[in-house]
Tab-separated table of C-alpha atoms and ligand atoms in Angstrom:
chain	number	residue	atom	x	y	z
D	1	MET	CA	0.000	0.000	0.000
D	2	ASN	CA	2.815	2.447	0.893
D	3	GLN	CA	4.583	1.769	-2.388
D	4	ILE	CA	1.391	2.553	-4.286
D	5	ILE	CA	0.870	5.793	-2.373
D	6	ASN	CA	4.517	6.833	-2.844
D	7	HIS	CA	4.245	6.171	-6.539
D	8	LEU	CA	0.985	8.129	-6.870
D	9	LEU	CA	2.582	11.067	-5.050
D	10	LYS	CA	5.403	11.079	-7.629
D	11	SER	CA	3.072	10.743	-10.639
D	12	LYS	CA	1.778	13.689	-12.659
D	13	ASN	CA	-0.648	12.381	-15.266
D	14	ILE	CA	-2.711	9.387	-14.187
D	15	PHE	CA	-5.035	7.189	-16.235
D	16	LEU	CA	-7.701	5.328	-14.243
D	17	ALA	CA	-9.813	2.570	-15.764
D	18	THR	CA	-12.185	-0.223	-14.840
D	19	HIS	CA	-13.894	-3.210	-16.456
D	20	VAL	CA	-16.210	-3.393	-19.463
D	21	HIS	CA	-19.940	-3.527	-18.652
D	22	PRO	CA	-19.228	-1.782	-15.353
D	23	ASP	CA	-21.153	-2.571	-12.177
D	24	GLY	CA	-21.606	-0.317	-9.131
D	25	ASP	CA	-18.234	-1.312	-7.697
D	26	ALA	CA	-16.424	-0.542	-10.945
D	27	VAL	CA	-18.067	2.876	-11.302
D	28	GLY	CA	-17.864	3.722	-7.583
D	29	SER	CA	-14.206	2.711	-7.231
D	30	LEU	CA	-13.256	4.594	-10.374
D	31	ILE	CA	-14.884	7.842	-9.262
D	32	ALA	CA	-13.670	7.687	-5.645
D	33	MET	CA	-10.085	6.842	-6.622
D	34	GLY	CA	-10.122	9.467	-9.391
D	35	LEU	CA	-11.311	12.211	-7.064
D	36	ALA	CA	-8.763	11.184	-4.425
D	37	VAL	CA	-5.843	11.319	-6.844
D	38	GLU	CA	-7.128	14.629	-8.154
D	39	ALA	CA	-7.116	15.955	-4.603
D	40	LEU	CA	-3.362	15.273	-4.682
D	41	ASN	CA	-3.215	17.814	-7.541
D	42	LYS	CA	-2.621	15.226	-10.239
D	43	LYS	CA	-3.995	15.319	-13.749
D	44	VAL	CA	-6.502	12.472	-14.053
D	45	THR	CA	-8.435	10.691	-16.794
D	46	LEU	CA	-11.283	8.385	-15.716
D	47	TYR	CA	-12.029	5.825	-18.410
D	48	ASN	CA	-14.592	3.124	-19.150
D	49	GLU	CA	-15.296	1.867	-22.648
D	50	ASN	CA	-19.055	1.322	-22.243
D	51	VAL	CA	-22.100	3.523	-21.853
D	52	LEU	CA	-22.564	3.753	-18.083
D	53	PRO	CA	-25.657	2.063	-16.639
D	54	ALA	CA	-28.504	4.542	-16.088
D	55	VAL	CA	-28.870	3.483	-12.447
D	56	TYR	CA	-25.438	4.935	-11.624
D	57	ARG	CA	-25.940	8.248	-13.380
D	58	PHE	CA	-27.065	9.861	-10.121
D	59	LEU	CA	-23.490	9.692	-8.832
D	60	PRO	CA	-22.365	13.316	-8.654
D	61	SER	CA	-19.097	12.955	-10.566
D	62	ILE	CA	-20.295	10.389	-13.112
D	63	ASN	CA	-19.705	12.820	-15.997
D	64	ARG	CA	-16.004	12.768	-15.251
D	65	ILE	CA	-15.832	9.276	-16.768
D	66	VAL	CA	-14.949	9.321	-20.472
D	67	GLN	CA	-15.721	6.614	-23.019
D	68	HIS	CA	-12.902	7.558	-25.378
D	69	ALA	CA	-9.307	8.302	-24.503
D	70	ASN	CA	-5.956	8.302	-26.219
D	71	ALA	CA	-3.893	5.853	-24.229
D	72	GLU	CA	-0.786	6.962	-26.156
D	73	ASN	CA	-0.846	10.349	-24.318
D	74	ASP	CA	1.782	11.174	-21.724
D	75	TYR	CA	0.377	9.132	-18.873
D	76	ASP	CA	3.002	8.102	-16.343
D	77	THR	CA	0.705	5.774	-14.388
D	78	ALA	CA	-2.356	3.606	-14.971
D	79	VAL	CA	-4.594	2.638	-12.055
D	80	ILE	CA	-6.742	-0.376	-12.932
D	81	LEU	CA	-9.691	-1.024	-10.642
D	82	ASP	CA	-11.920	-4.093	-10.108
D	83	CYS	CA	-10.309	-6.021	-12.998
D	84	GLY	CA	-9.151	-9.635	-12.540
D	85	ASN	CA	-6.992	-9.283	-15.637
D	86	LEU	CA	-5.905	-6.432	-17.867
D	87	GLY	CA	-8.079	-7.629	-20.767
D	88	ARG	CA	-11.179	-6.747	-18.708
D	89	ILE	CA	-10.582	-3.071	-19.564
D	90	GLY	CA	-11.598	-3.836	-23.144
D	91	ARG	CA	-10.106	-2.630	-26.389
D	92	LEU	CA	-7.515	-0.250	-24.841
D	93	HIS	CA	-5.851	-2.987	-22.812
D	94	SER	CA	-2.755	-3.407	-24.974
D	95	ALA	CA	-2.146	0.345	-25.166
D	96	ILE	CA	-2.558	0.556	-21.387
D	97	ALA	CA	-0.127	-2.351	-20.946
D	98	ARG	CA	2.538	-0.079	-22.475
D	99	MET	CA	2.083	2.693	-19.888
D	100	PRO	CA	5.197	3.134	-17.668
D	101	VAL	CA	3.642	1.927	-14.396
D	102	ILE	CA	0.453	-0.076	-13.866
D	103	ILE	CA	-1.226	-0.262	-10.466
D	104	ASN	CA	-3.664	-3.147	-9.961
D	105	ILE	CA	-6.343	-2.598	-7.289
D	106	ASP	CA	-8.810	-5.472	-6.990
D	107	HIS	CA	-10.582	-8.135	-4.908
D	108	HIS	CA	-11.163	-11.018	-7.389
D	109	VAL	CA	-9.817	-14.439	-6.353
D	110	THR	CA	-8.838	-15.013	-9.976
D	111	ASN	CA	-6.725	-11.823	-10.204
D	112	THR	CA	-3.677	-12.623	-12.335
D	113	GLY	CA	-1.409	-10.253	-10.394
D	114	PHE	CA	-0.797	-8.130	-13.497
D	115	GLY	CA	0.926	-4.757	-13.315
D	116	ASP	CA	3.899	-3.299	-11.461
D	117	LEU	CA	2.254	-2.581	-8.107
D	118	GLN	CA	-0.696	-4.504	-6.696
D	119	PHE	CA	-3.192	-4.046	-3.897
D	120	ILE	CA	-5.275	-7.209	-4.117
D	121	ASP	CA	-7.403	-8.181	-1.154
D	122	THR	CA	-9.734	-11.076	-1.890
D	123	SER	CA	-11.348	-10.669	1.523
D	124	ALA	CA	-12.486	-7.128	0.679
D	125	SER	CA	-16.236	-6.934	0.041
D	126	ALA	CA	-15.633	-4.640	-2.935
D	127	THR	CA	-12.791	-2.863	-4.695
D	128	ALA	CA	-14.407	0.293	-3.282
D	129	GLU	CA	-13.483	-0.957	0.214
D	130	ILE	CA	-9.812	-1.139	-0.834
D	131	VAL	CA	-10.075	2.349	-2.353
D	132	TYR	CA	-11.493	3.581	0.965
D	133	ARG	CA	-8.441	2.150	2.781
D	134	LEU	CA	-6.056	3.802	0.332
D	135	ILE	CA	-7.755	7.186	0.692
D	136	ARG	CA	-7.649	6.927	4.494
D	137	LYS	CA	-3.980	5.915	4.414
D	138	MET	CA	-3.222	8.916	2.185
D	139	GLY	CA	-4.797	11.068	4.899
D	140	LEU	CA	-7.210	12.682	2.467
D	141	PRO	CA	-10.599	13.959	3.565
D	142	ILE	CA	-13.480	11.936	2.075
D	143	SER	CA	-15.891	14.271	0.305
D	144	LYS	CA	-19.604	13.480	0.031
D	145	ASP	CA	-19.049	12.569	-3.660
D	146	MET	CA	-16.313	10.105	-2.769
D	147	ALA	CA	-18.369	8.715	0.120
D	148	THR	CA	-21.433	8.116	-2.079
D	149	SER	CA	-19.288	6.425	-4.726
D	150	ILE	CA	-17.584	4.093	-2.228
D	151	TYR	CA	-20.919	3.326	-0.546
D	152	THR	CA	-22.503	2.441	-3.907
D	153	GLY	CA	-19.604	0.077	-4.684
D	154	ILE	CA	-19.944	-1.775	-1.382
D	155	LEU	CA	-23.764	-1.799	-1.502
D	156	THR	CA	-23.942	-3.300	-4.992
D	157	ASP	CA	-21.050	-5.795	-4.683
D	158	THR	CA	-22.522	-7.205	-1.449
D	159	GLY	CA	-25.983	-7.406	-3.054
D	160	SER	CA	-27.288	-4.934	-0.444
D	161	PHE	CA	-25.414	-6.698	2.374
D	162	ARG	CA	-26.862	-10.102	1.530
D	163	PHE	CA	-23.984	-11.942	-0.188
D	164	SER	CA	-21.334	-13.981	1.645
D	165	ASN	CA	-18.750	-11.206	1.174
D	166	THR	CA	-20.773	-8.978	3.544
D	167	SER	CA	-18.388	-8.268	6.398
D	168	ARG	CA	-18.124	-6.220	9.532
D	169	ALA	CA	-15.661	-3.976	7.675
D	170	ALA	CA	-18.311	-3.351	5.008
D	171	PHE	CA	-20.800	-2.226	7.678
D	172	ASP	CA	-18.192	-0.185	9.582
D	173	ILE	CA	-17.097	1.667	6.460
D	174	CYS	CA	-20.666	2.277	5.281
D	175	SER	CA	-21.665	3.536	8.706
D	176	GLU	CA	-18.767	5.989	8.623
D	177	LEU	CA	-19.694	7.044	5.069
D	178	MET	CA	-23.222	7.774	6.240
D	179	GLY	CA	-21.673	10.136	8.768
D	180	LEU	CA	-19.984	11.878	5.822
D	181	GLY	CA	-23.311	12.611	4.155
D	182	VAL	CA	-24.342	9.436	2.287
D	183	ASP	CA	-28.110	8.991	2.148
D	184	PRO	CA	-28.751	5.193	1.911
D	185	TYR	CA	-32.414	5.697	0.976
D	186	ASP	CA	-31.504	8.018	-1.881
D	187	VAL	CA	-28.804	5.642	-3.186
D	188	ALA	CA	-31.163	2.637	-2.974
D	189	GLN	CA	-33.915	4.546	-4.807
D	190	HIS	CA	-31.560	5.215	-7.692
D	191	VAL	CA	-29.853	1.846	-7.799
D	192	TYR	CA	-32.847	-0.422	-7.173
D	193	GLY	CA	-35.964	1.709	-7.166
D	194	THR	CA	-36.521	2.548	-10.779
D	195	TYR	CA	-37.084	0.209	-13.732
D	196	SER	CA	-38.049	1.430	-17.200
D	197	LEU	CA	-41.083	-0.315	-18.745
D	198	GLY	CA	-38.725	-1.866	-21.329
D	199	ARG	CA	-36.633	-3.334	-18.527
D	200	ILE	CA	-39.692	-4.961	-16.931
D	201	LYS	CA	-40.641	-6.432	-20.306
D	202	LEU	CA	-37.094	-7.699	-20.780
D	203	LEU	CA	-37.247	-9.284	-17.315
D	204	ASN	CA	-40.418	-11.052	-18.422
D	205	LEU	CA	-38.568	-12.503	-21.440
D	206	ALA	CA	-35.626	-13.468	-19.244
D	207	ILE	CA	-37.825	-15.283	-16.727
D	208	ASP	CA	-39.690	-16.995	-19.552
D	209	SER	CA	-36.371	-18.277	-20.956
D	210	ILE	CA	-35.396	-20.175	-17.786
D	211	GLU	CA	-34.477	-23.824	-18.291
D	212	ILE	CA	-33.579	-26.241	-15.495
D	213	SER	CA	-31.155	-29.152	-15.716
D	214	GLU	CA	-32.512	-32.684	-15.290
D	215	ASN	CA	-31.133	-32.966	-11.754
D	216	GLY	CA	-32.772	-29.655	-10.818
D	217	LYS	CA	-29.542	-28.050	-9.612
D	218	LEU	CA	-28.700	-25.742	-12.515
D	219	SER	CA	-30.854	-22.981	-13.981
D	220	VAL	CA	-30.152	-21.223	-17.270
D	221	MET	CA	-31.537	-17.909	-18.522
D	222	THR	CA	-30.847	-16.863	-22.119
D	223	LEU	CA	-31.079	-13.360	-23.541
D	224	TYR	CA	-30.633	-12.599	-27.227
D	225	GLN	CA	-29.842	-9.236	-28.736
D	226	ARG	CA	-33.226	-9.209	-30.473
D	227	MET	CA	-34.973	-9.233	-27.053
D	228	LEU	CA	-33.089	-6.071	-26.123
D	229	ASP	CA	-33.975	-4.510	-29.470
D	230	GLU	CA	-37.659	-5.439	-29.065
D	231	THR	CA	-37.881	-3.887	-25.593
D	232	GLY	CA	-35.658	-0.878	-26.354
D	233	THR	CA	-33.221	-1.885	-23.609
D	234	HIS	CA	-29.441	-2.162	-23.338
D	235	SER	CA	-27.076	-4.731	-21.836
D	236	GLU	CA	-26.897	-2.657	-18.620
D	237	ASP	CA	-30.618	-3.379	-18.053
D	238	ILE	CA	-29.828	-7.088	-17.576
D	239	ASP	CA	-27.972	-6.352	-14.335
D	240	GLY	CA	-29.518	-8.351	-11.483
D	241	PHE	CA	-31.752	-10.614	-13.593
D	242	ILE	CA	-29.665	-13.679	-12.790
D	243	HIS	CA	-30.829	-13.539	-9.177
D	244	TYR	CA	-34.281	-14.675	-10.273
D	245	ALA	CA	-32.704	-17.839	-11.707
D	246	LYS	CA	-30.657	-18.288	-8.544
D	247	ARG	CA	-33.603	-17.926	-6.186
D	248	ILE	CA	-35.405	-21.000	-7.525
D	249	GLU	CA	-35.489	-23.747	-4.876
D	250	ASP	CA	-32.764	-26.435	-4.989
D	251	ILE	CA	-30.735	-24.437	-7.539
D	252	LYS	CA	-27.003	-24.566	-6.776
D	253	VAL	CA	-25.736	-22.727	-9.844
D	254	ALA	CA	-27.577	-20.141	-11.928
D	255	VAL	CA	-26.384	-19.199	-15.389
D	256	LEU	CA	-27.252	-16.245	-17.590
D	257	ILE	CA	-26.202	-16.505	-21.228
D	258	ARG	CA	-26.272	-13.123	-22.964
D	259	GLU	CA	-25.696	-12.638	-26.668
D	260	LEU	CA	-23.205	-9.833	-27.155
D	261	SER	CA	-24.137	-7.166	-29.659
D	262	GLY	CA	-22.666	-7.900	-33.059
D	263	GLY	CA	-19.480	-5.995	-33.759
D	264	LYS	CA	-18.077	-5.808	-37.279
D	265	ASN	CA	-16.104	-9.013	-36.941
D	266	ARG	CA	-18.586	-10.753	-34.753
D	267	PRO	CA	-21.137	-12.791	-36.663
D	268	PRO	CA	-24.482	-12.615	-34.897
D	269	ASP	CA	-25.374	-15.595	-32.726
D	270	SER	CA	-21.785	-16.617	-32.152
D	271	ARG	CA	-20.459	-14.778	-29.156
D	272	TYR	CA	-21.891	-14.817	-25.657
D	273	HIS	CA	-21.169	-13.599	-22.174
D	274	VAL	CA	-21.958	-16.171	-19.521
D	275	SER	CA	-22.621	-15.110	-15.919
D	276	LEU	CA	-22.479	-17.688	-13.133
D	277	ARG	CA	-23.845	-17.430	-9.595
D	278	SER	CA	-23.717	-20.139	-6.940
D	279	ASP	CA	-25.596	-20.713	-3.707
D	280	GLY	CA	-22.253	-20.592	-1.872
D	281	THR	CA	-21.504	-24.333	-2.051
D	282	ILE	CA	-19.904	-24.360	-5.528
D	283	ASP	CA	-16.851	-22.333	-6.578
D	284	VAL	CA	-18.011	-20.790	-9.847
D	285	SER	CA	-14.763	-18.804	-10.259
D	286	GLU	CA	-13.101	-22.163	-10.989
D	287	ILE	CA	-15.719	-23.002	-13.616
D	288	ALA	CA	-15.342	-19.547	-15.192
D	289	ALA	CA	-11.540	-19.837	-15.154
D	290	SER	CA	-11.770	-23.166	-17.021
D	291	PHE	CA	-13.507	-21.197	-19.808
D	292	GLY	CA	-10.911	-18.406	-19.717
D	293	GLY	CA	-12.893	-16.055	-17.460
D	294	GLY	CA	-12.823	-15.393	-13.726
D	295	GLY	CA	-14.539	-13.802	-10.760
D	296	HIS	CA	-15.359	-14.692	-7.163
D	297	PHE	CA	-16.346	-17.910	-5.375
D	298	SER	CA	-20.088	-17.255	-5.774
D	299	ALA	CA	-20.155	-14.874	-8.773
D	300	ALA	CA	-18.109	-15.264	-11.923
D	301	GLY	CA	-18.271	-14.938	-15.681
D	302	PHE	CA	-16.626	-15.634	-19.021
D	303	ASN	CA	-17.021	-14.972	-22.737
D	304	ILE	CA	-17.469	-17.761	-25.254
D	305	ASP	CA	-17.223	-17.790	-29.018
D	306	SER	CA	-19.579	-20.472	-30.271
D	307	GLY	CA	-23.121	-21.147	-31.450
D	308	ILE	CA	-25.900	-21.114	-28.853
D	309	ALA	CA	-26.605	-24.859	-29.113
D	310	ASP	CA	-22.983	-25.658	-28.280
D	311	VAL	CA	-22.846	-23.066	-25.480
D	312	LYS	CA	-25.961	-24.572	-23.866
D	313	LYS	CA	-24.599	-28.086	-24.269
D	314	GLN	CA	-21.399	-27.111	-22.458
D	315	ILE	CA	-23.359	-25.343	-19.726
D	316	PHE	CA	-25.782	-28.199	-19.078
D	317	LYS	CA	-22.817	-30.590	-18.857
D	318	LEU	CA	-21.818	-28.681	-15.721
D	319	ALA	CA	-24.949	-29.928	-13.942
D	320	ARG	CA	-23.390	-33.400	-13.726
D	321	VAL	CA	-20.621	-32.194	-11.439
D	322	ILE	CA	-22.651	-30.022	-9.071
M	401	AMP	P1	-20.906	-10.894	-14.389
M	401	AMP	O1	-21.610	-12.161	-14.315
M	401	AMP	O2	-20.459	-10.536	-15.748
M	401	AMP	O3	-21.641	-9.806	-13.692
M	401	AMP	O4	-19.576	-11.099	-13.570
M	401	AMP	C1	-19.503	-11.696	-12.313
M	401	AMP	C2	-18.103	-11.612	-11.771
M	401	AMP	O5	-17.209	-12.293	-12.635
M	401	AMP	C3	-17.585	-10.181	-11.676
M	401	AMP	O6	-16.841	-10.069	-10.502
M	401	AMP	C4	-16.726	-10.024	-12.896
M	401	AMP	O7	-15.702	-9.120	-12.666
M	401	AMP	C5	-16.216	-11.438	-13.145
M	401	AMP	N1	-16.075	-11.695	-14.589
M	401	AMP	C6	-17.064	-11.661	-15.515
M	401	AMP	N2	-16.609	-11.928	-16.757
M	401	AMP	C7	-15.286	-12.140	-16.633
M	401	AMP	C8	-14.231	-12.452	-17.561
M	401	AMP	N3	-14.458	-12.602	-18.862
M	401	AMP	N4	-12.984	-12.564	-17.058
M	401	AMP	C9	-12.738	-12.414	-15.737
M	401	AMP	N5	-13.676	-12.123	-14.818
M	401	AMP	C10	-14.930	-11.986	-15.230
M	402	MN	MN1	-17.087	-5.452	-10.861
M	403	MN	MN1	-16.019	-5.745	-7.425
């Protein structure tokens, strides 16, 4: 931690980035860390390659995050947050890999240890919790903006203090953040309170798509791009749907297969993101890693380049070993 702080103090122009299809922890960690480094009078760029989910747009400094950046600029340091591997940043990852110093701040069990300096704590409830510790160690005051961002990261990564990563530290930090001006009701209203009509209709399609393995232990939801088009929704609207598949009785592992939107070189119907959630008895990060992805014990994911029939076949095979 001290090495990271010493390096940040020496840096002048810092590039901060987080993972594609960002969640609350990715967005919250990015903003809080960005504002902290800026408070040290550094030049900062906050980057994420995707459109940010509407539910996080209430965060006061959300507009500081840019979707396009020139990674060839004179950055002396890159700070990568909530990414198990550098590729999770998306298309800029190889340009970022060439930056002089890379700092890796994360809590995934599958973190590859990339970069020059690492602060990886797999017992942290969220990357935002690690960011909180760094800010405290730097002796910086935590503004209301920073506090709300960190709180949102911890709230969403613990599934509103329901998942197994919910810890006393998570509660202690959030309690302190409330003292710094965070309004939990307001945050919850934004993050969980509002669904567009399209999102409700998409949820209906997602629930309708659920299939259960023969042994009743694995549930699979499938969402195609055309369903998003039909309901006027975006991939960010899918966030949280997998919990409906996980809640079904006797289910040990829930899977959500999502067709990725077709890029120029991506024939439709041939590339999917697969999300995995377990009831806490199965290590899905291991399953995801065997497909080239990663994550946590109970929540993990990977991308797969194949036709849907083959993807489903491979997924249903998993039911035999759970
Ligand atoms: P998701 O199901 O996409 O919401 O992701 C669940 C968890 O797995 C998150 O902690 C992600 O950071 C992680 N994850 C998802 N996809 C990948 C991937 N392709 N490589 C590594 N980690 C991933
Ligand atoms: Mn994340
Ligand atoms: Mn996280």
